[in-house]
Amino acid sequence: MLGAIAAFLAVSVAVAGRSPRASADERVPTDGAEVLERVPPKGADEGRAARSALSRDPRDVRAAVALAKTYVRRARATGDPRYLGRAQAALTPWWDDDPPPLDVLVLRATIRQSLHDFEPALRDLDRAAKLSPGNPQVWLTRATVLTVRARYPEARESCMSLAGLVDRIVVVTCLASIDGLTGRAKDARDGLRAVLGHGASRDMEAWAEGVIAELSERLGDTEAAERAFARTLELDPEDAYTRGAFADMRIDQGRWADAIALVRGQEANDGLLLRLAIAERGAGDPQADAHVAVLADRFAKSRLRGDSVHRREEARFELLRGDGARALELAQANFEVQREPWDVRVLLAAAVAARDAQGARAAREHVALHKLEHPEITKLIKMLDGL
């Protein structure tokens, strides 16, 4: 979906002078952790070339943006927010400009969003929309931030602003992502399926299938969700967000071995390592304890750095360790900042574990107000009712 489980947004920012119509080959995001435009990864060479250019001219904006993008992609791949600090450092000559160059402005918004600094990110995006109203990336990123903040009417307006700038399927998928959070999951899925087969690019199909997978899961149609998740990963094996979401569904089903198979080998990513530890614990795998220890160390170091972007994941981790009170504290703090379905789930689950029905009142109000659908959320609310 537009909002992120992994919590980080890797983006390639459109530069000034770009055609306002998005190419059919461009990547459209499934959520806050997705790239907004496909840029072929070049590994270490990409960063080396940008650093070399900056050593010759520290105000080479193109080189600075290229280097910052490299770091943002690494943050997305590893779940390590320190790369976001490096991305910001690369943009230092323009970071405090009002406004900076357009590509820096949108990338600054992306970095701020990735650090959960949502209101400054929105201010940047509002400025970018005025400067370049024909830039689809601005509207997509704005829709992402507004969705994470549960400001759904405004997010829909951003999606509608894409009309005439991108192919129709992009607009439909953007809207379906929001409709799926506001009680219209079935209609959203039906509408998306209706347009999916009409010449969508591989990347566009991957995004749409990922949205269909999550809509299907929320509707309790796990067979359709599994097919769509599998198809998404077939189209884009590097999609860490979908890999994590698929693993979550298998964990919900108690399919521990299948969940482990999805995320084993991805331990560099904190979110995927967390899912691995949860699945291993469920399966009685002795490796779970070692992975729990690694996660404990990573979260401790993150706290020492003052990072707060992993509160949702840390709350899930405390649930894994059996500390319901600490999980509830983290989940409540997280819910003040972002309100995606997993933020709701974690807060409800933490309240159940802490036996504190009132502790999840904000999540329950959110579900009732927006008619959020999900079988696991329904189960958790029933459990709270029984406390």
mmCIF file of C-alpha atoms in Angstrom:
data_model
loop_
_atom_site.group_PDB
_atom_site.id
_atom_site.type_symbol
_atom_site.label_atom_id
_atom_site.label_comp_id
_atom_site.label_asym_id
_atom_site.label_seq_id
_atom_site.Cartn_x
_atom_site.Cartn_y
_atom_site.Cartn_z
ATOM 1 C CA MET A 1 0.000 0.000 0.000
ATOM 2 C CA LEU A 2 1.022 3.651 -0.075
ATOM 3 C CA GLY A 3 1.926 3.654 3.610
ATOM 4 C CA ALA A 4 5.005 1.830 4.675
ATOM 5 C CA ILE A 5 5.488 -1.448 7.128
ATOM 6 C CA ALA A 6 9.201 -1.207 6.633
ATOM 7 C CA ALA A 7 9.035 2.642 7.466
ATOM 8 C CA PHE A 8 11.602 3.871 4.951
ATOM 9 C CA LEU A 9 11.052 5.512 1.529
ATOM 10 C CA ALA A 10 13.732 5.111 -1.170
ATOM 11 C CA VAL A 11 13.116 7.508 -4.025
ATOM 12 C CA SER A 12 14.655 8.811 -7.186
ATOM 13 C CA VAL A 13 13.588 12.419 -7.466
ATOM 14 C CA ALA A 14 12.499 13.853 -10.789
ATOM 15 C CA VAL A 15 14.747 16.668 -11.953
ATOM 16 C CA ALA A 16 13.594 19.987 -13.359
ATOM 17 C CA GLY A 17 12.720 19.855 -17.037
ATOM 18 C CA ARG A 18 11.421 16.327 -16.937
ATOM 19 C CA SER A 19 8.345 15.540 -18.994
ATOM 20 C CA PRO A 20 5.232 15.666 -16.794
ATOM 21 C CA ARG A 21 3.932 12.389 -18.153
ATOM 22 C CA ALA A 22 5.302 9.349 -16.358
ATOM 23 C CA SER A 23 6.812 6.664 -18.531
ATOM 24 C CA ALA A 24 5.115 3.287 -18.537
ATOM 25 C CA ASP A 25 8.444 1.812 -17.452
ATOM 26 C CA GLU A 26 8.683 3.850 -14.270
ATOM 27 C CA ARG A 27 8.199 2.293 -10.856
ATOM 28 C CA VAL A 28 5.188 3.513 -8.883
ATOM 29 C CA PRO A 29 5.345 2.964 -5.116
ATOM 30 C CA THR A 30 3.339 0.416 -3.198
ATOM 31 C CA ASP A 31 4.063 2.256 0.004
ATOM 32 C CA GLY A 32 6.434 4.504 1.926
ATOM 33 C CA ALA A 33 9.213 2.042 1.418
ATOM 34 C CA GLU A 34 9.003 1.785 -2.269
ATOM 35 C CA VAL A 35 11.013 3.635 -4.918
ATOM 36 C CA LEU A 36 9.041 6.248 -6.813
ATOM 37 C CA GLU A 37 11.037 5.874 -9.999
ATOM 38 C CA ARG A 38 13.050 2.899 -11.152
ATOM 39 C CA VAL A 39 16.779 3.619 -11.252
ATOM 40 C CA PRO A 40 19.067 0.712 -12.137
ATOM 41 C CA PRO A 41 21.270 -0.009 -9.112
ATOM 42 C CA LYS A 42 24.989 0.418 -9.767
ATOM 43 C CA GLY A 43 26.288 -0.729 -6.424
ATOM 44 C CA ALA A 44 29.407 0.847 -5.033
ATOM 45 C CA ASP A 45 30.407 2.350 -8.395
ATOM 46 C CA GLU A 46 27.370 4.632 -8.360
ATOM 47 C CA GLY A 47 28.297 6.157 -5.017
ATOM 48 C CA ARG A 48 31.980 6.338 -5.925
ATOM 49 C CA ALA A 49 31.307 8.354 -9.070
ATOM 50 C CA ALA A 50 29.086 10.803 -7.195
ATOM 51 C CA ARG A 51 31.624 11.225 -4.388
ATOM 52 C CA SER A 52 34.356 11.835 -6.937
ATOM 53 C CA ALA A 53 32.282 14.530 -8.638
ATOM 54 C CA LEU A 54 31.536 16.174 -5.289
ATOM 55 C CA SER A 55 35.218 16.197 -4.355
ATOM 56 C CA ARG A 56 35.818 18.313 -7.457
ATOM 57 C CA ASP A 57 32.791 20.548 -6.921
ATOM 58 C CA PRO A 58 31.001 20.336 -3.540
ATOM 59 C CA ARG A 59 28.040 22.238 -5.027
ATOM 60 C CA ASP A 60 27.445 19.827 -7.900
ATOM 61 C CA VAL A 61 23.740 19.340 -7.248
ATOM 62 C CA ARG A 62 23.322 16.429 -9.649
ATOM 63 C CA ALA A 63 26.150 14.507 -8.022
ATOM 64 C CA ALA A 64 24.834 15.314 -4.544
ATOM 65 C CA VAL A 65 21.355 14.101 -5.448
ATOM 66 C CA ALA A 66 22.773 10.929 -7.010
ATOM 67 C CA LEU A 67 24.777 10.188 -3.863
ATOM 68 C CA ALA A 68 21.812 10.933 -1.592
ATOM 69 C CA LYS A 69 19.635 8.555 -3.620
ATOM 70 C CA THR A 70 22.242 5.833 -3.189
ATOM 71 C CA TYR A 71 22.130 6.232 0.581
ATOM 72 C CA VAL A 72 18.328 6.293 0.675
ATOM 73 C CA ARG A 73 18.217 3.044 -1.290
ATOM 74 C CA ARG A 74 20.670 1.501 1.168
ATOM 75 C CA ALA A 75 18.493 2.654 4.063
ATOM 76 C CA ARG A 76 15.539 0.940 2.448
ATOM 77 C CA ALA A 77 17.455 -2.267 1.791
ATOM 78 C CA THR A 78 19.022 -2.559 5.242
ATOM 79 C CA GLY A 79 16.497 -0.825 7.474
ATOM 80 C CA ASP A 80 19.358 1.278 8.868
ATOM 81 C CA PRO A 81 18.353 4.959 9.289
ATOM 82 C CA ARG A 82 21.998 6.022 9.540
ATOM 83 C CA TYR A 83 22.085 5.975 5.750
ATOM 84 C CA LEU A 84 19.390 8.646 5.810
ATOM 85 C CA GLY A 85 21.763 10.844 7.794
ATOM 86 C CA ARG A 86 24.377 10.349 5.107
ATOM 87 C CA ALA A 87 21.811 11.228 2.452
ATOM 88 C CA GLN A 88 21.016 14.438 4.298
ATOM 89 C CA ALA A 89 24.719 15.222 4.632
ATOM 90 C CA ALA A 90 25.148 14.922 0.867
ATOM 91 C CA LEU A 91 22.506 17.624 0.446
ATOM 92 C CA THR A 92 23.943 19.941 3.122
ATOM 93 C CA PRO A 93 24.706 22.900 0.785
ATOM 94 C CA TRP A 94 20.993 23.167 -0.097
ATOM 95 C CA TRP A 95 19.280 21.566 2.912
ATOM 96 C CA ASP A 96 18.286 24.850 4.573
ATOM 97 C CA ASP A 97 17.525 26.745 1.358
ATOM 98 C CA ASP A 98 13.979 28.072 0.967
ATOM 99 C CA PRO A 99 13.342 26.560 -1.432
ATOM 100 C CA PRO A 100 16.209 24.353 -2.583
ATOM 101 C CA PRO A 101 16.355 23.053 -6.169
ATOM 102 C CA LEU A 102 13.242 21.024 -6.976
ATOM 103 C CA ASP A 103 14.913 17.607 -6.988
ATOM 104 C CA VAL A 104 16.534 18.399 -3.626
ATOM 105 C CA LEU A 105 13.199 19.648 -2.279
ATOM 106 C CA VAL A 106 11.372 16.403 -3.068
ATOM 107 C CA LEU A 107 14.276 14.284 -1.850
ATOM 108 C CA ARG A 108 14.385 16.315 1.369
ATOM 109 C CA ALA A 109 10.691 15.545 1.831
ATOM 110 C CA THR A 110 11.408 11.867 1.255
ATOM 111 C CA ILE A 111 14.196 11.793 3.835
ATOM 112 C CA ARG A 112 12.031 13.642 6.338
ATOM 113 C CA GLN A 113 9.190 11.214 5.764
ATOM 114 C CA SER A 114 11.526 8.267 6.174
ATOM 115 C CA LEU A 115 12.559 9.706 9.546
ATOM 116 C CA HIS A 116 8.862 10.124 10.444
ATOM 117 C CA ASP A 117 9.183 13.906 10.334
ATOM 118 C CA PHE A 118 5.892 14.044 8.470
ATOM 119 C CA GLU A 119 4.707 17.638 8.847
ATOM 120 C CA PRO A 120 7.938 19.214 7.521
ATOM 121 C CA ALA A 121 7.812 16.642 4.712
ATOM 122 C CA LEU A 122 4.305 17.776 3.819
ATOM 123 C CA ARG A 123 5.377 21.412 3.808
ATOM 124 C CA ASP A 124 8.131 20.534 1.341
ATOM 125 C CA LEU A 125 5.696 18.620 -0.837
ATOM 126 C CA ASP A 126 3.148 21.433 -0.807
ATOM 127 C CA ARG A 127 5.899 23.797 -1.962
ATOM 128 C CA ALA A 128 6.989 21.323 -4.646
ATOM 129 C CA ALA A 129 3.402 20.974 -5.874
ATOM 130 C CA LYS A 130 3.216 24.736 -6.395
ATOM 131 C CA LEU A 131 6.575 24.849 -8.162
ATOM 132 C CA SER A 132 5.942 21.805 -10.346
ATOM 133 C CA PRO A 133 2.256 20.799 -10.415
ATOM 134 C CA GLY A 134 2.900 18.521 -13.379
ATOM 135 C CA ASN A 135 5.411 16.372 -11.486
ATOM 136 C CA PRO A 136 3.703 13.043 -10.653
ATOM 137 C CA GLN A 137 6.303 12.107 -8.057
ATOM 138 C CA VAL A 138 5.277 15.052 -5.919
ATOM 139 C CA TRP A 139 1.653 13.900 -5.847
ATOM 140 C CA LEU A 140 2.577 10.268 -5.212
ATOM 141 C CA THR A 141 4.855 11.160 -2.328
ATOM 142 C CA ARG A 142 2.264 13.534 -0.914
ATOM 143 C CA ALA A 143 -0.402 10.817 -1.109
ATOM 144 C CA THR A 144 1.975 8.488 0.738
ATOM 145 C CA VAL A 145 2.582 10.885 3.625
ATOM 146 C CA LEU A 146 -1.082 11.825 3.968
ATOM 147 C CA THR A 147 -2.092 8.164 3.980
ATOM 148 C CA VAL A 148 0.392 7.334 6.729
ATOM 149 C CA ARG A 149 -1.122 10.196 8.723
ATOM 150 C CA ALA A 150 -4.662 8.877 8.060
ATOM 151 C CA ARG A 151 -5.603 12.090 6.251
ATOM 152 C CA TYR A 152 -7.454 10.101 3.634
ATOM 153 C CA PRO A 153 -9.558 12.783 1.867
ATOM 154 C CA GLU A 154 -6.426 14.830 1.202
ATOM 155 C CA ALA A 155 -4.558 11.717 0.082
ATOM 156 C CA ARG A 156 -7.336 10.988 -2.420
ATOM 157 C CA GLU A 157 -7.025 14.527 -3.754
ATOM 158 C CA SER A 158 -3.319 13.924 -4.346
ATOM 159 C CA CYS A 159 -4.124 10.707 -6.202
ATOM 160 C CA MET A 160 -6.676 12.530 -8.347
ATOM 161 C CA SER A 161 -4.063 15.162 -9.173
ATOM 162 C CA LEU A 162 -2.206 12.416 -11.038
ATOM 163 C CA ALA A 163 -4.971 12.268 -13.665
ATOM 164 C CA GLY A 164 -3.582 13.355 -17.011
ATOM 165 C CA LEU A 165 0.009 13.011 -15.802
ATOM 166 C CA VAL A 166 0.275 9.220 -15.679
ATOM 167 C CA ASP A 167 -1.488 6.179 -17.082
ATOM 168 C CA ARG A 168 -4.951 5.503 -15.680
ATOM 169 C CA ILE A 169 -3.823 2.384 -13.825
ATOM 170 C CA VAL A 170 -1.510 4.530 -11.683
ATOM 171 C CA VAL A 171 -4.422 6.692 -10.561
ATOM 172 C CA VAL A 172 -6.649 3.661 -9.944
ATOM 173 C CA THR A 173 -3.963 1.905 -7.896
ATOM 174 C CA CYS A 174 -3.235 5.029 -5.879
ATOM 175 C CA LEU A 175 -6.936 5.405 -5.060
ATOM 176 C CA ALA A 176 -7.366 1.682 -4.364
ATOM 177 C CA SER A 177 -4.606 1.875 -1.769
ATOM 178 C CA ILE A 178 -6.632 4.472 0.128
ATOM 179 C CA ASP A 179 -10.049 2.898 -0.437
ATOM 180 C CA GLY A 180 -8.687 -0.316 1.045
ATOM 181 C CA LEU A 181 -8.142 1.527 4.328
ATOM 182 C CA THR A 182 -11.581 3.106 4.481
ATOM 183 C CA GLY A 183 -14.108 0.288 4.244
ATOM 184 C CA ARG A 184 -14.090 -0.143 0.474
ATOM 185 C CA ALA A 185 -11.571 -2.944 0.054
ATOM 186 C CA LYS A 186 -13.769 -5.136 -2.159
ATOM 187 C CA ASP A 187 -14.708 -2.344 -4.555
ATOM 188 C CA ALA A 188 -11.075 -1.227 -4.637
ATOM 189 C CA ARG A 189 -9.890 -4.725 -5.521
ATOM 190 C CA ASP A 190 -12.559 -5.180 -8.190
ATOM 191 C CA GLY A 191 -11.710 -1.862 -9.797
ATOM 192 C CA LEU A 192 -8.007 -2.581 -9.788
ATOM 193 C CA ARG A 193 -8.453 -6.021 -11.299
ATOM 194 C CA ALA A 194 -10.543 -4.485 -14.068
ATOM 195 C CA VAL A 195 -7.716 -2.247 -15.263
ATOM 196 C CA LEU A 196 -4.720 -4.448 -14.488
ATOM 197 C CA GLY A 197 -4.666 -6.433 -17.719
ATOM 198 C CA HIS A 198 -4.638 -3.442 -20.053
ATOM 199 C CA GLY A 199 -0.998 -3.234 -21.089
ATOM 200 C CA ALA A 200 0.528 -2.573 -17.675
ATOM 201 C CA SER A 201 4.318 -2.561 -17.513
ATOM 202 C CA ARG A 202 6.099 -5.153 -15.386
ATOM 203 C CA ASP A 203 6.775 -2.641 -12.624
ATOM 204 C CA MET A 204 3.227 -1.306 -12.718
ATOM 205 C CA GLU A 205 1.847 -4.836 -12.541
ATOM 206 C CA ALA A 206 4.041 -5.556 -9.515
ATOM 207 C CA TRP A 207 2.688 -2.519 -7.683
ATOM 208 C CA ALA A 208 -0.930 -3.315 -8.545
ATOM 209 C CA GLU A 209 -0.572 -6.990 -7.605
ATOM 210 C CA GLY A 210 0.934 -5.982 -4.274
ATOM 211 C CA VAL A 211 -2.064 -3.770 -3.542
ATOM 212 C CA ILE A 212 -4.437 -6.565 -4.606
ATOM 213 C CA ALA A 213 -2.620 -8.943 -2.252
ATOM 214 C CA GLU A 214 -3.152 -6.690 0.746
ATOM 215 C CA LEU A 215 -6.737 -5.906 -0.183
ATOM 216 C CA SER A 216 -7.431 -9.633 -0.478
ATOM 217 C CA GLU A 217 -5.834 -10.320 2.886
ATOM 218 C CA ARG A 218 -7.973 -7.645 4.527
ATOM 219 C CA LEU A 219 -11.039 -9.248 2.995
ATOM 220 C CA GLY A 220 -10.041 -12.631 4.435
ATOM 221 C CA ASP A 221 -9.404 -14.051 0.949
ATOM 222 C CA THR A 222 -6.039 -15.602 1.766
ATOM 223 C CA GLU A 223 -5.897 -17.753 -1.376
ATOM 224 C CA ALA A 224 -6.171 -14.694 -3.623
ATOM 225 C CA ALA A 225 -3.731 -12.838 -1.391
ATOM 226 C CA GLU A 226 -1.173 -15.631 -1.660
ATOM 227 C CA ARG A 227 -1.408 -15.688 -5.448
ATOM 228 C CA ALA A 228 -0.987 -11.928 -5.656
ATOM 229 C CA PHE A 229 1.900 -11.825 -3.173
ATOM 230 C CA ALA A 230 3.675 -14.599 -5.077
ATOM 231 C CA ARG A 231 3.121 -12.830 -8.384
ATOM 232 C CA THR A 232 4.472 -9.570 -6.968
ATOM 233 C CA LEU A 233 7.682 -11.243 -5.816
ATOM 234 C CA GLU A 234 7.982 -13.040 -9.146
ATOM 235 C CA LEU A 235 7.882 -9.649 -10.847
ATOM 236 C CA ASP A 236 10.132 -7.936 -8.288
ATOM 237 C CA PRO A 237 12.141 -10.310 -6.063
ATOM 238 C CA GLU A 238 13.869 -7.327 -4.396
ATOM 239 C CA ASP A 239 10.611 -5.912 -3.020
ATOM 240 C CA ALA A 240 11.336 -6.133 0.712
ATOM 241 C CA TYR A 241 7.997 -4.598 1.668
ATOM 242 C CA THR A 242 5.992 -7.304 -0.114
ATOM 243 C CA ARG A 243 8.301 -10.012 1.200
ATOM 244 C CA GLY A 244 7.605 -8.818 4.730
ATOM 245 C CA ALA A 245 3.857 -8.519 4.166
ATOM 246 C CA PHE A 246 3.711 -12.038 2.690
ATOM 247 C CA ALA A 247 5.676 -13.378 5.652
ATOM 248 C CA ASP A 248 3.265 -11.630 8.021
ATOM 249 C CA MET A 249 0.310 -13.404 6.434
ATOM 250 C CA ARG A 250 2.028 -16.774 6.722
ATOM 251 C CA ILE A 251 2.854 -16.037 10.351
ATOM 252 C CA ASP A 252 -0.826 -15.250 10.955
ATOM 253 C CA GLN A 253 -1.649 -18.641 9.431
ATOM 254 C CA GLY A 254 0.908 -20.448 11.576
ATOM 255 C CA ARG A 255 2.813 -21.472 8.452
ATOM 256 C CA TRP A 256 6.142 -21.024 10.159
ATOM 257 C CA ALA A 257 8.329 -22.880 7.657
ATOM 258 C CA ASP A 258 6.864 -20.945 4.732
ATOM 259 C CA ALA A 259 7.423 -17.645 6.532
ATOM 260 C CA ILE A 260 11.012 -18.604 7.352
ATOM 261 C CA ALA A 261 11.657 -19.514 3.731
ATOM 262 C CA LEU A 262 10.512 -16.066 2.626
ATOM 263 C CA VAL A 263 12.837 -14.059 4.863
ATOM 264 C CA ARG A 264 15.842 -16.269 5.576
ATOM 265 C CA GLY A 265 18.943 -14.709 4.049
ATOM 266 C CA GLN A 266 17.502 -11.200 4.461
ATOM 267 C CA GLU A 267 18.835 -10.625 7.979
ATOM 268 C CA ALA A 268 20.444 -7.273 7.097
ATOM 269 C CA ASN A 269 16.951 -5.779 6.988
ATOM 270 C CA ASP A 270 15.681 -5.260 10.541
ATOM 271 C CA GLY A 271 12.036 -5.728 9.604
ATOM 272 C CA LEU A 272 12.680 -9.005 7.810
ATOM 273 C CA LEU A 273 14.950 -10.236 10.599
ATOM 274 C CA LEU A 274 12.119 -9.540 13.052
ATOM 275 C CA ARG A 275 9.743 -11.664 11.007
ATOM 276 C CA LEU A 276 12.353 -14.406 10.813
ATOM 277 C CA ALA A 277 12.697 -14.436 14.602
ATOM 278 C CA ILE A 278 8.912 -14.498 15.076
ATOM 279 C CA ALA A 279 8.518 -17.406 12.660
ATOM 280 C CA GLU A 280 11.457 -19.302 14.157
ATOM 281 C CA ARG A 281 10.025 -18.871 17.645
ATOM 282 C CA GLY A 282 6.690 -20.177 16.399
ATOM 283 C CA ALA A 283 8.378 -23.171 14.799
ATOM 284 C CA GLY A 284 10.509 -23.920 17.854
ATOM 285 C CA ASP A 285 13.649 -23.298 15.812
ATOM 286 C CA PRO A 286 16.720 -22.955 18.088
ATOM 287 C CA GLN A 287 18.076 -20.154 15.883
ATOM 288 C CA ALA A 288 15.336 -17.864 17.187
ATOM 289 C CA ASP A 289 17.258 -16.986 20.354
ATOM 290 C CA ALA A 290 20.310 -15.852 18.405
ATOM 291 C CA HIS A 291 18.206 -13.670 16.136
ATOM 292 C CA VAL A 292 16.363 -12.190 19.117
ATOM 293 C CA ALA A 293 19.747 -11.255 20.594
ATOM 294 C CA VAL A 294 20.794 -9.565 17.350
ATOM 295 C CA LEU A 295 17.557 -7.593 17.256
ATOM 296 C CA ALA A 296 17.935 -6.555 20.896
ATOM 297 C CA ASP A 297 21.394 -5.201 20.124
ATOM 298 C CA ARG A 298 20.199 -3.332 17.034
ATOM 299 C CA PHE A 299 17.276 -1.722 18.841
ATOM 300 C CA ALA A 300 19.530 -0.725 21.753
ATOM 301 C CA LYS A 301 21.981 0.954 19.395
ATOM 302 C CA SER A 302 19.122 2.680 17.602
ATOM 303 C CA ARG A 303 17.881 4.136 20.892
ATOM 304 C CA LEU A 304 21.382 5.376 21.731
ATOM 305 C CA ARG A 305 21.441 7.231 18.418
ATOM 306 C CA GLY A 306 18.094 8.810 19.229
ATOM 307 C CA ASP A 307 16.356 7.051 16.333
ATOM 308 C CA SER A 308 12.605 6.624 16.740
ATOM 309 C CA VAL A 309 11.634 5.289 13.320
ATOM 310 C CA HIS A 310 11.498 1.667 14.501
ATOM 311 C CA ARG A 311 8.895 2.021 17.254
ATOM 312 C CA ARG A 312 6.394 -0.243 15.509
ATOM 313 C CA GLU A 313 8.993 -2.930 14.906
ATOM 314 C CA GLU A 314 10.354 -2.577 18.426
ATOM 315 C CA ALA A 315 6.833 -2.922 19.839
ATOM 316 C CA ARG A 316 6.433 -6.178 17.890
ATOM 317 C CA PHE A 317 9.808 -7.255 19.202
ATOM 318 C CA GLU A 318 8.743 -6.626 22.806
ATOM 319 C CA LEU A 319 5.611 -8.670 22.163
ATOM 320 C CA LEU A 320 7.889 -11.467 20.971
ATOM 321 C CA ARG A 321 9.858 -11.163 24.218
ATOM 322 C CA GLY A 322 6.667 -11.150 26.282
ATOM 323 C CA ASP A 323 6.905 -7.592 27.626
ATOM 324 C CA GLY A 324 3.372 -6.357 26.995
ATOM 325 C CA ALA A 325 3.757 -3.179 29.043
ATOM 326 C CA ARG A 326 6.831 -2.028 27.129
ATOM 327 C CA ALA A 327 5.211 -3.024 23.833
ATOM 328 C CA LEU A 328 2.156 -0.931 24.677
ATOM 329 C CA GLU A 329 4.293 2.093 25.545
ATOM 330 C CA LEU A 330 6.096 1.884 22.215
ATOM 331 C CA ALA A 331 2.931 1.175 20.227
ATOM 332 C CA GLN A 332 1.147 4.168 21.732
ATOM 333 C CA ALA A 333 4.047 6.487 20.915
ATOM 334 C CA ASN A 334 4.176 5.086 17.393
ATOM 335 C CA PHE A 335 0.431 5.539 16.859
ATOM 336 C CA GLU A 336 0.719 9.241 17.591
ATOM 337 C CA VAL A 337 2.935 9.524 14.517
ATOM 338 C CA GLN A 338 1.603 7.026 11.974
ATOM 339 C CA ARG A 339 -1.644 5.114 11.568
ATOM 340 C CA GLU A 340 -1.235 2.362 9.025
ATOM 341 C CA PRO A 341 -2.955 -1.026 9.504
ATOM 342 C CA TRP A 342 0.062 -2.556 11.216
ATOM 343 C CA ASP A 343 0.249 0.409 13.578
ATOM 344 C CA VAL A 344 -3.350 -0.397 14.520
ATOM 345 C CA ARG A 345 -2.608 -4.106 14.889
ATOM 346 C CA VAL A 346 0.453 -3.629 17.043
ATOM 347 C CA LEU A 347 -1.339 -1.227 19.379
ATOM 348 C CA LEU A 348 -4.278 -3.613 19.759
ATOM 349 C CA ALA A 349 -1.996 -6.621 20.297
ATOM 350 C CA ALA A 350 0.082 -4.748 22.850
ATOM 351 C CA ALA A 351 -3.039 -3.731 24.765
ATOM 352 C CA VAL A 352 -4.151 -7.369 24.817
ATOM 353 C CA ALA A 353 -0.730 -8.494 26.052
ATOM 354 C CA ALA A 354 -0.697 -5.782 28.721
ATOM 355 C CA ARG A 355 -4.336 -6.514 29.631
ATOM 356 C CA ASP A 356 -5.103 -2.823 29.223
ATOM 357 C CA ALA A 357 -8.244 -2.392 27.121
ATOM 358 C CA GLN A 358 -8.182 1.399 27.451
ATOM 359 C CA GLY A 359 -4.611 1.494 26.202
ATOM 360 C CA ALA A 360 -5.790 0.825 22.644
ATOM 361 C CA ARG A 361 -8.730 3.224 22.626
ATOM 362 C CA ALA A 362 -7.162 5.367 19.884
ATOM 363 C CA ALA A 363 -6.760 2.325 17.637
ATOM 364 C CA ARG A 364 -10.345 1.225 18.212
ATOM 365 C CA GLU A 365 -11.619 4.699 17.399
ATOM 366 C CA HIS A 366 -9.560 4.687 14.205
ATOM 367 C CA VAL A 367 -11.020 1.336 13.115
ATOM 368 C CA ALA A 368 -14.580 2.487 13.790
ATOM 369 C CA LEU A 369 -14.160 5.889 12.153
ATOM 370 C CA HIS A 370 -12.520 4.657 8.963
ATOM 371 C CA LYS A 371 -14.158 1.200 8.773
ATOM 372 C CA LEU A 372 -10.767 -0.482 8.537
ATOM 373 C CA GLU A 373 -11.124 -4.120 7.502
ATOM 374 C CA HIS A 374 -8.840 -6.976 8.567
ATOM 375 C CA PRO A 375 -9.651 -10.349 10.179
ATOM 376 C CA GLU A 376 -6.760 -10.092 12.637
ATOM 377 C CA ILE A 377 -7.847 -6.632 13.750
ATOM 378 C CA THR A 378 -11.369 -7.941 14.319
ATOM 379 C CA LYS A 379 -9.980 -10.801 16.426
ATOM 380 C CA LEU A 380 -7.893 -8.464 18.547
ATOM 381 C CA ILE A 381 -10.831 -6.161 19.230
ATOM 382 C CA LYS A 382 -12.890 -9.153 20.365
ATOM 383 C CA MET A 383 -10.046 -10.160 22.663
ATOM 384 C CA LEU A 384 -9.978 -6.669 24.154
ATOM 385 C CA ASP A 385 -13.727 -6.845 24.693
ATOM 386 C CA GLY A 386 -13.140 -9.978 26.745
ATOM 387 C CA LEU A 387 -10.645 -8.417 29.136
#
